[in-house]
Amino acid sequence: MKLYEFQGKALFRRFGIATPDGVLRRKGDVLTGDKACVLKAQTLSGGRGKAGAVVLCKTEAERNASLEKILSMTLKGEPVNAALEEERVEIEKEFYISIAFDGEAGVPLIIASASGGMDIEEVADKHPEKILKLPFDSIVGPLDYHLSRVAKFLGTPRAKELASLLRKLCLAYSGVNATLLEINPLAQTPDGFVALDSKAELDDDAERLHTEFFDALRKEQGEITGSVASAQHDTITYVPLDGDIGLISDGAGTGMLALDMIRDRGGRAADFCEMGGLTNPEIMYSALERVSASEKPLRSLLVVLIGGFNRMDEMAEGIVKFVSERAFTKIPLVVRLCGTMEEEGKKIMRDAGLSVYDDLDDAVGAAVAGEGR
Ligand code: ADP
Ligand code: MG
């Protein structure tokens, strides 16, 4: 599960990591008084600064105008329904810090860079030497020399303070079974280190260890998106890949087949997302939500459904609902459905102005070519 910035920051505070004071603002809120603050769109995707969705404001008029502007935005296909209003922090320097899981080596890593506040993927691409990646033992945690090495690499004299922050971040990481906790930027301020941003992803398979926490997060997210996010998310398997074709299938076998077919045609999938067999419109909706929130721009989104147990009318309902609610018009959508209630499903799609493919090969071809409805 991906968390919003305000949720990630609440998690940081629980583990003793400082963040700016902030209040969540919604549509219809009226802000009173002058105050130097920062208004930040709450979306699950990043790059908000570049998109003009992080705004410094001061006067009452500016605060209200910026809130209205931010709440009218759509970022990477995601409508902005809430903004975090934070105190403005005096930044001396910005660092990048994260704890991430290295799936290949099977160990967590501390990742650090003095090029904070920037797009870290770009730094990794152009200046890999500016990024430090330190694996550590997930049970023992990072050792003192790991932590002093990070401080040295970042060139900060505040090694003790940084070590304490990293220990807290590691405790948070293992405490909630996170797969990623990122602070970009971590600001060095006259009062110490402050997490100015948060990106957090939790391991869905660990939900049973933290049911109350997951329920509370889901409830908060549901209040923001207006949809009842549900535990049905659990049946969705989502594995990010490095291509640009979003892929959703109803079962793993169909998904694997589609992955191979995409590759055969010279395309690359952006993810492997399957809905775990028996599904309903809500799960279809959640899967679309998840794949379209991808950090990278998508060339197309391919939905491959083979109805055995699944009813195609229900799947079509989920797709149509998502498309109509999420202004999901920019990414070409390619849907192939067949099997149970196929005709009914196709009718629902056509009535909503969406086309469907009969042939899997044609659908994959269209997705690779970036052609969709
Ligand atoms: P994103 O990563 O989505 O672009 P950030 O939360 O990292 O959004 O914000 C972008 C930039 O805005 C940060 O690099 C930082 O320079 C500035 N910023 C964010 N929050 C604050 C704050 N509370 N006080 C001062 N500057 C901030
Ligand atoms: Mg950031």
Short mmCIF file of C-alpha atoms and ligand atoms in Angstrom, two decimals:
data_model
loop_
_atom_site.label_atom_id
_atom_site.label_comp_id
_atom_site.label_asym_id
_atom_site.label_seq_id
_atom_site.Cartn_x
_atom_site.Cartn_y
_atom_site.Cartn_z
CA MET A 1 0.00 0.00 0.00
CA LYS A 2 1.27 3.42 -0.96
CA LEU A 3 0.73 6.17 1.59
CA TYR A 4 0.00 9.83 1.09
CA GLU A 5 2.64 12.29 2.25
CA PHE A 6 0.61 13.25 5.33
CA GLN A 7 0.23 9.58 6.30
CA GLY A 8 3.93 8.90 5.82
CA LYS A 9 4.76 11.92 7.94
CA ALA A 10 2.45 10.77 10.73
CA LEU A 11 4.31 7.47 10.64
CA PHE A 12 7.65 9.30 10.83
CA ARG A 13 6.48 11.28 13.86
CA ARG A 14 5.38 8.09 15.58
CA PHE A 15 8.97 6.94 15.37
CA GLY A 16 10.42 10.27 16.54
CA ILE A 17 11.39 11.75 13.17
CA ALA A 18 10.71 15.49 12.99
CA THR A 19 8.39 16.85 10.29
CA PRO A 20 6.94 20.35 9.83
CA ASP A 21 3.63 20.94 11.63
CA GLY A 22 0.81 20.53 9.18
CA VAL A 23 -2.95 20.41 8.74
CA LEU A 24 -4.89 18.58 6.03
CA ARG A 25 -7.13 20.91 3.98
CA ARG A 26 -10.11 19.92 1.87
CA LYS A 27 -12.50 21.47 -0.62
CA GLY A 28 -14.63 24.16 0.99
CA ASP A 29 -12.10 24.93 3.76
CA VAL A 30 -11.65 28.64 4.37
CA LEU A 31 -8.22 29.64 5.67
CA THR A 32 -8.00 32.69 7.86
CA GLY A 33 -5.03 34.90 8.66
CA ASP A 34 -1.60 35.55 7.18
CA LYS A 35 0.95 32.80 7.74
CA ALA A 36 4.16 31.79 5.93
CA CYS A 37 3.30 28.28 4.84
CA VAL A 38 3.55 25.70 2.11
CA LEU A 39 0.51 24.12 0.48
CA LYS A 40 1.14 20.66 -0.96
CA ALA A 41 -1.17 18.53 -3.10
CA GLN A 42 -1.76 15.10 -1.60
CA THR A 43 -1.44 12.49 -4.34
CA LEU A 44 0.13 9.07 -4.40
CA SER A 45 2.50 10.03 -7.21
CA GLY A 46 5.53 12.29 -6.82
CA GLY A 47 6.96 15.21 -8.80
CA ARG A 48 4.47 17.65 -7.33
CA GLY A 49 7.02 20.45 -7.00
CA LYS A 50 7.74 20.41 -10.74
CA ALA A 51 4.01 20.28 -11.52
CA GLY A 52 3.37 23.44 -9.50
CA ALA A 53 1.50 21.53 -6.82
CA VAL A 54 3.76 22.67 -3.95
CA VAL A 55 3.11 26.35 -3.38
CA LEU A 56 4.64 28.81 -0.95
CA CYS A 57 2.14 31.33 0.34
CA LYS A 58 1.87 33.99 2.98
CA THR A 59 -1.24 36.15 2.99
CA GLU A 60 -4.73 34.93 3.72
CA ALA A 61 -5.71 35.68 0.10
CA GLU A 62 -2.74 33.70 -1.25
CA ARG A 63 -3.47 30.77 1.03
CA ASN A 64 -7.06 30.51 -0.15
CA ALA A 65 -6.23 31.08 -3.83
CA SER A 66 -3.45 28.45 -3.74
CA LEU A 67 -5.67 25.93 -1.99
CA GLU A 68 -8.36 26.38 -4.61
CA LYS A 69 -5.84 26.09 -7.43
CA ILE A 70 -4.25 22.92 -6.00
CA LEU A 71 -7.61 21.26 -5.37
CA SER A 72 -8.58 21.81 -9.01
CA MET A 73 -5.50 19.98 -10.32
CA THR A 74 -5.15 16.48 -11.73
CA LEU A 75 -1.65 15.07 -11.37
CA LYS A 76 -0.68 12.04 -13.45
CA GLY A 77 -4.33 11.15 -13.82
CA GLU A 78 -5.04 11.55 -10.11
CA PRO A 79 -7.44 14.32 -9.06
CA VAL A 80 -6.20 16.29 -6.08
CA ASN A 81 -8.76 16.09 -3.29
CA ALA A 82 -6.69 17.25 -0.34
CA ALA A 83 -3.74 19.48 0.41
CA LEU A 84 -1.32 19.54 3.31
CA GLU A 85 -0.74 22.99 4.71
CA GLU A 86 2.60 23.08 6.48
CA GLU A 87 4.71 25.56 8.32
CA ARG A 88 7.51 26.81 6.10
CA VAL A 89 10.88 25.46 7.18
CA GLU A 90 14.17 27.29 6.83
CA ILE A 91 16.30 25.02 4.66
CA GLU A 92 20.11 25.09 4.91
CA LYS A 93 20.65 21.98 2.82
CA GLU A 94 18.55 19.20 1.29
CA PHE A 95 19.51 15.53 1.38
CA TYR A 96 17.98 12.37 -0.01
CA ILE A 97 17.55 9.43 2.38
CA SER A 98 15.62 6.22 1.99
CA ILE A 99 15.36 2.67 3.20
CA ALA A 100 14.34 0.37 0.37
CA PHE A 101 14.20 -3.33 -0.16
CA ASP A 102 16.61 -4.79 -2.70
CA GLY A 103 14.49 -7.58 -4.13
CA GLU A 104 17.40 -9.24 -5.93
CA ALA A 105 19.75 -9.41 -2.96
CA GLY A 106 16.87 -9.90 -0.50
CA VAL A 107 18.18 -7.25 1.91
CA PRO A 108 17.20 -3.71 2.89
CA LEU A 109 19.38 -0.82 1.75
CA ILE A 110 20.08 2.62 3.09
CA ILE A 111 20.17 4.92 0.07
CA ALA A 112 21.61 8.40 0.53
CA SER A 113 22.57 11.35 -1.61
CA ALA A 114 23.61 14.95 -1.04
CA SER A 115 21.54 15.79 -4.17
CA GLY A 116 18.34 16.01 -2.19
CA GLY A 117 15.12 17.57 -3.39
CA MET A 118 15.76 16.43 -6.94
CA ASP A 119 14.40 13.61 -9.02
CA ILE A 120 16.50 10.77 -7.61
CA GLU A 121 15.99 8.56 -10.69
CA GLU A 122 17.57 11.30 -12.77
CA VAL A 123 20.51 11.60 -10.36
CA ALA A 124 20.92 7.80 -10.46
CA ASP A 125 20.94 7.92 -14.26
CA LYS A 126 23.33 10.81 -14.78
CA HIS A 127 25.49 10.73 -11.65
CA PRO A 128 25.38 7.29 -10.05
CA GLU A 129 28.49 8.23 -8.05
CA LYS A 130 26.37 10.75 -6.13
CA ILE A 131 24.27 7.98 -4.61
CA LEU A 132 25.32 5.68 -1.80
CA LYS A 133 23.62 2.30 -1.40
CA LEU A 134 24.43 0.41 1.76
CA PRO A 135 22.89 -3.02 2.41
CA PHE A 136 22.30 -3.94 6.04
CA ASP A 137 21.02 -6.93 7.98
CA SER A 138 17.26 -6.68 8.39
CA ILE A 139 17.27 -8.34 11.83
CA VAL A 140 20.33 -6.71 13.38
CA GLY A 141 19.66 -3.33 11.76
CA PRO A 142 22.31 -0.91 10.54
CA LEU A 143 25.62 -0.88 12.45
CA ASP A 144 27.44 2.22 13.67
CA TYR A 145 29.89 2.15 10.79
CA HIS A 146 27.04 2.09 8.27
CA LEU A 147 25.64 5.22 9.83
CA SER A 148 28.94 7.09 10.04
CA ARG A 149 29.63 6.15 6.43
CA VAL A 150 26.36 7.75 5.37
CA ALA A 151 27.23 10.96 7.26
CA LYS A 152 30.66 11.03 5.66
CA PHE A 153 29.25 10.43 2.19
CA LEU A 154 26.77 13.27 2.68
CA GLY A 155 29.51 15.50 4.04
CA THR A 156 27.47 16.57 7.05
CA PRO A 157 29.23 17.36 10.31
CA ARG A 158 26.02 16.41 12.14
CA ALA A 159 26.90 12.70 12.06
CA LYS A 160 25.37 11.86 15.45
CA GLU A 161 22.09 13.50 14.66
CA LEU A 162 21.93 11.82 11.26
CA ALA A 163 22.71 8.42 12.80
CA SER A 164 19.87 8.86 15.25
CA LEU A 165 17.49 9.78 12.42
CA LEU A 166 18.55 6.78 10.33
CA ARG A 167 18.05 4.44 13.29
CA LYS A 168 14.52 5.78 13.73
CA LEU A 169 13.82 5.40 10.02
CA CYS A 170 15.04 1.79 10.13
CA LEU A 171 12.85 1.10 13.17
CA ALA A 172 9.86 2.54 11.34
CA TYR A 173 10.74 0.46 8.27
CA SER A 174 10.83 -2.83 10.14
CA GLY A 175 8.12 -1.77 12.61
CA VAL A 176 5.40 -1.52 9.96
CA ASN A 177 6.90 -3.92 7.39
CA ALA A 178 7.56 -1.19 4.87
CA THR A 179 9.15 -1.92 1.52
CA LEU A 180 10.13 1.72 1.00
CA LEU A 181 10.47 4.75 3.27
CA GLU A 182 11.87 7.76 1.48
CA ILE A 183 12.63 11.28 2.70
CA ASN A 184 13.32 13.58 -0.23
CA PRO A 185 14.23 16.12 0.83
CA LEU A 186 15.52 15.66 4.32
CA ALA A 187 16.19 19.27 5.28
CA GLN A 188 19.05 20.38 7.45
CA THR A 189 17.65 23.31 9.39
CA PRO A 190 19.00 25.47 12.22
CA ASP A 191 16.90 23.27 14.56
CA GLY A 192 18.09 19.91 13.22
CA PHE A 193 16.98 17.51 10.51
CA VAL A 194 13.37 17.71 9.34
CA ALA A 195 11.59 15.40 6.90
CA LEU A 196 10.03 17.74 4.33
CA ASP A 197 8.52 15.00 2.20
CA SER A 198 7.63 11.35 2.65
CA LYS A 199 7.11 8.45 0.34
CA ALA A 200 6.08 5.24 2.02
CA GLU A 201 5.08 1.84 0.71
CA LEU A 202 3.97 -0.97 2.96
CA ASP A 203 4.13 -4.69 2.28
CA ASP A 204 0.51 -5.76 1.64
CA ASP A 205 1.40 -9.31 2.59
CA ALA A 206 2.17 -8.09 6.13
CA GLU A 207 -1.31 -6.64 6.64
CA ARG A 208 -2.35 -9.36 9.06
CA LEU A 209 0.44 -8.15 11.39
CA HIS A 210 -0.91 -4.59 11.37
CA THR A 211 -4.63 -4.87 10.69
CA GLU A 212 -5.66 -1.82 12.72
CA PHE A 213 -3.00 0.35 11.14
CA PHE A 214 -3.93 -0.74 7.62
CA ASP A 215 -7.64 -0.22 8.32
CA ALA A 216 -7.00 3.29 9.61
CA LEU A 217 -4.83 4.17 6.61
CA ARG A 218 -7.44 2.82 4.21
CA LYS A 219 -10.18 4.77 5.90
CA GLU A 220 -8.15 7.99 5.55
CA GLN A 221 -7.44 7.22 1.90
CA GLY A 222 -11.11 6.48 1.26
CA GLU A 223 -12.01 9.87 2.71
CA ILE A 224 -9.67 11.49 0.23
CA THR A 225 -10.56 9.58 -2.92
CA GLY A 226 -14.24 9.39 -2.03
CA SER A 227 -14.21 5.71 -2.93
CA VAL A 228 -14.38 3.05 -0.26
CA ALA A 229 -10.93 1.57 -0.52
CA SER A 230 -11.26 -1.89 0.85
CA ALA A 231 -9.36 -4.90 2.00
CA GLN A 232 -10.05 -6.22 -1.48
CA HIS A 233 -6.80 -4.50 -2.40
CA ASP A 234 -5.19 -7.55 -0.87
CA THR A 235 -6.16 -9.84 -3.68
CA ILE A 236 -4.29 -7.63 -6.13
CA THR A 237 -0.72 -8.58 -6.92
CA TYR A 238 1.21 -5.56 -8.12
CA VAL A 239 4.82 -5.81 -9.25
CA PRO A 240 6.32 -2.66 -10.79
CA LEU A 241 8.44 -3.29 -13.89
CA ASP A 242 10.50 -0.85 -15.93
CA GLY A 243 8.47 -0.56 -19.15
CA ASP A 244 5.67 1.81 -20.14
CA ILE A 245 2.65 -0.39 -20.85
CA GLY A 246 0.36 -0.70 -17.84
CA LEU A 247 -0.96 -4.26 -17.62
CA ILE A 248 -3.92 -5.64 -15.68
CA SER A 249 -5.15 -9.21 -15.90
CA ASP A 250 -7.75 -11.11 -13.92
CA GLY A 251 -5.47 -14.04 -13.19
CA ALA A 252 -1.73 -14.70 -13.01
CA GLY A 253 -1.64 -17.09 -15.98
CA THR A 254 -3.33 -14.60 -18.30
CA GLY A 255 -0.99 -11.93 -17.01
CA MET A 256 2.13 -14.00 -17.72
CA LEU A 257 0.85 -14.76 -21.21
CA ALA A 258 0.21 -11.07 -21.89
CA LEU A 259 3.68 -10.16 -20.54
CA ASP A 260 5.29 -12.58 -23.00
CA MET A 261 3.18 -11.31 -25.87
CA ILE A 262 4.06 -7.69 -25.09
CA ARG A 263 7.73 -8.60 -25.09
CA ASP A 264 7.41 -10.58 -28.34
CA ARG A 265 6.13 -7.45 -29.99
CA GLY A 266 9.02 -5.38 -28.72
CA GLY A 267 7.07 -3.66 -25.93
CA ARG A 268 7.82 -3.51 -22.21
CA ALA A 269 5.27 -3.76 -19.43
CA ALA A 270 5.24 -1.12 -16.69
CA ASP A 271 3.96 -3.65 -14.16
CA PHE A 272 2.58 -7.08 -13.57
CA CYS A 273 -0.81 -6.54 -11.98
CA GLU A 274 -3.27 -9.37 -11.52
CA MET A 275 -6.46 -9.37 -9.54
CA GLY A 276 -6.21 -12.80 -7.99
CA GLY A 277 -8.79 -14.82 -9.90
CA LEU A 278 -12.32 -14.24 -8.67
CA THR A 279 -12.95 -10.49 -8.80
CA ASN A 280 -15.65 -7.82 -8.80
CA PRO A 281 -16.07 -4.24 -10.10
CA GLU A 282 -14.44 -2.72 -6.99
CA ILE A 283 -11.28 -4.77 -7.45
CA MET A 284 -11.19 -3.87 -11.14
CA TYR A 285 -11.48 -0.22 -10.11
CA SER A 286 -8.69 -0.58 -7.51
CA ALA A 287 -6.39 -2.26 -10.02
CA LEU A 288 -6.91 0.59 -12.52
CA GLU A 289 -6.28 3.07 -9.74
CA ARG A 290 -3.08 1.38 -8.78
CA VAL A 291 -1.64 0.96 -12.27
CA SER A 292 -2.55 4.44 -13.45
CA ALA A 293 -0.85 5.96 -10.37
CA SER A 294 2.45 4.73 -11.84
CA GLU A 295 5.31 7.18 -11.41
CA LYS A 296 6.28 6.85 -15.07
CA PRO A 297 4.19 8.08 -17.97
CA LEU A 298 2.32 5.19 -19.57
CA ARG A 299 2.17 4.63 -23.33
CA SER A 300 -1.02 2.61 -22.91
CA LEU A 301 -2.97 0.57 -20.40
CA LEU A 302 -3.83 -3.00 -21.39
CA VAL A 303 -6.59 -4.87 -19.55
CA VAL A 304 -6.76 -8.58 -20.35
CA LEU A 305 -9.73 -10.49 -18.97
CA ILE A 306 -10.77 -14.08 -19.51
CA GLY A 307 -14.08 -14.72 -17.84
CA GLY A 308 -14.47 -18.10 -16.29
CA PHE A 309 -15.70 -17.34 -12.81
CA ASN A 310 -15.53 -13.62 -13.49
CA ARG A 311 -18.48 -11.88 -15.07
CA MET A 312 -17.45 -9.56 -17.87
CA ASP A 313 -20.41 -7.27 -17.22
CA GLU A 314 -19.06 -6.66 -13.72
CA MET A 315 -15.52 -6.10 -14.99
CA ALA A 316 -16.84 -3.63 -17.60
CA GLU A 317 -18.77 -1.81 -14.87
CA GLY A 318 -15.55 -1.32 -12.88
CA ILE A 319 -13.72 -0.02 -15.95
CA VAL A 320 -16.49 2.37 -16.99
CA LYS A 321 -16.82 3.72 -13.45
CA PHE A 322 -13.10 4.39 -13.24
CA VAL A 323 -12.90 6.04 -16.65
CA SER A 324 -15.85 8.31 -15.95
CA GLU A 325 -14.76 9.28 -12.43
CA ARG A 326 -11.06 9.73 -12.96
CA ALA A 327 -10.94 11.81 -16.13
CA PHE A 328 -8.87 8.96 -17.40
CA THR A 329 -8.62 10.15 -20.95
CA LYS A 330 -4.97 10.69 -21.68
CA ILE A 331 -3.63 7.13 -21.52
CA PRO A 332 -4.86 4.94 -24.40
CA LEU A 333 -6.91 2.15 -22.85
CA VAL A 334 -6.99 -1.24 -24.53
CA VAL A 335 -9.43 -3.80 -23.16
CA ARG A 336 -9.81 -7.39 -24.23
CA LEU A 337 -12.57 -9.41 -22.62
CA CYS A 338 -14.13 -12.75 -23.34
CA GLY A 339 -16.03 -15.50 -21.55
CA THR A 340 -18.89 -15.32 -19.06
CA MET A 341 -21.39 -12.50 -19.81
CA GLU A 342 -19.12 -11.32 -22.61
CA GLU A 343 -21.85 -9.70 -24.70
CA GLU A 344 -23.25 -7.84 -21.72
CA GLY A 345 -19.77 -6.60 -20.83
CA LYS A 346 -19.07 -5.43 -24.36
CA LYS A 347 -22.38 -3.59 -24.44
CA ILE A 348 -21.57 -1.73 -21.21
CA MET A 349 -18.22 -0.71 -22.67
CA ARG A 350 -19.66 0.39 -26.02
CA ASP A 351 -22.48 2.32 -24.36
CA ALA A 352 -19.81 4.25 -22.47
CA GLY A 353 -17.95 5.00 -25.70
CA LEU A 354 -15.15 2.52 -24.98
CA SER A 355 -14.02 -0.08 -27.48
CA VAL A 356 -13.15 -3.69 -26.75
CA TYR A 357 -11.00 -6.23 -28.52
CA ASP A 358 -11.94 -9.85 -29.22
CA ASP A 359 -8.49 -11.03 -30.13
CA LEU A 360 -5.69 -10.98 -27.55
CA ASP A 361 -3.02 -10.57 -30.21
CA ASP A 362 -4.76 -7.50 -31.65
CA ALA A 363 -5.16 -6.02 -28.19
CA VAL A 364 -1.47 -6.48 -27.35
CA GLY A 365 -0.55 -5.00 -30.74
CA ALA A 366 -2.66 -1.91 -30.06
CA ALA A 367 -1.20 -1.50 -26.57
CA VAL A 368 2.37 -1.73 -27.87
CA ALA A 369 1.56 0.79 -30.60
CA GLY A 370 0.05 3.09 -27.97
CA GLU A 371 -3.33 3.05 -29.70
CA GLY A 372 -6.42 2.66 -27.65
CA ARG A 373 -9.80 4.05 -27.32
P1 ADP B 1 7.67 16.52 -4.56
O1 ADP B 1 8.77 15.57 -4.22
O2 ADP B 1 6.40 15.83 -4.88
O3 ADP B 1 8.08 17.50 -5.64
P2 ADP B 1 8.23 17.82 -1.98
O4 ADP B 1 7.45 17.56 -0.78
O5 ADP B 1 9.57 17.16 -2.04
O6 ADP B 1 7.34 17.42 -3.27
O7 ADP B 1 8.38 19.38 -2.14
C1 ADP B 1 9.14 20.01 -3.19
C2 ADP B 1 10.10 21.05 -2.60
O8 ADP B 1 9.38 22.02 -1.87
C3 ADP B 1 11.10 20.47 -1.60
O9 ADP B 1 12.26 19.99 -2.26
C4 ADP B 1 11.40 21.64 -0.71
O10 ADP B 1 12.45 22.42 -1.26
C5 ADP B 1 10.12 22.46 -0.75
N1 ADP B 1 9.33 22.25 0.50
C6 ADP B 1 8.48 21.25 0.73
N2 ADP B 1 7.91 21.33 1.96
C7 ADP B 1 8.45 22.44 2.52
C8 ADP B 1 8.29 23.10 3.80
N3 ADP B 1 7.45 22.64 4.74
N4 ADP B 1 9.02 24.22 4.02
C9 ADP B 1 9.86 24.72 3.08
N5 ADP B 1 10.05 24.17 1.87
C10 ADP B 1 9.37 23.04 1.58
MG MG B 2 9.94 15.14 -2.67
#
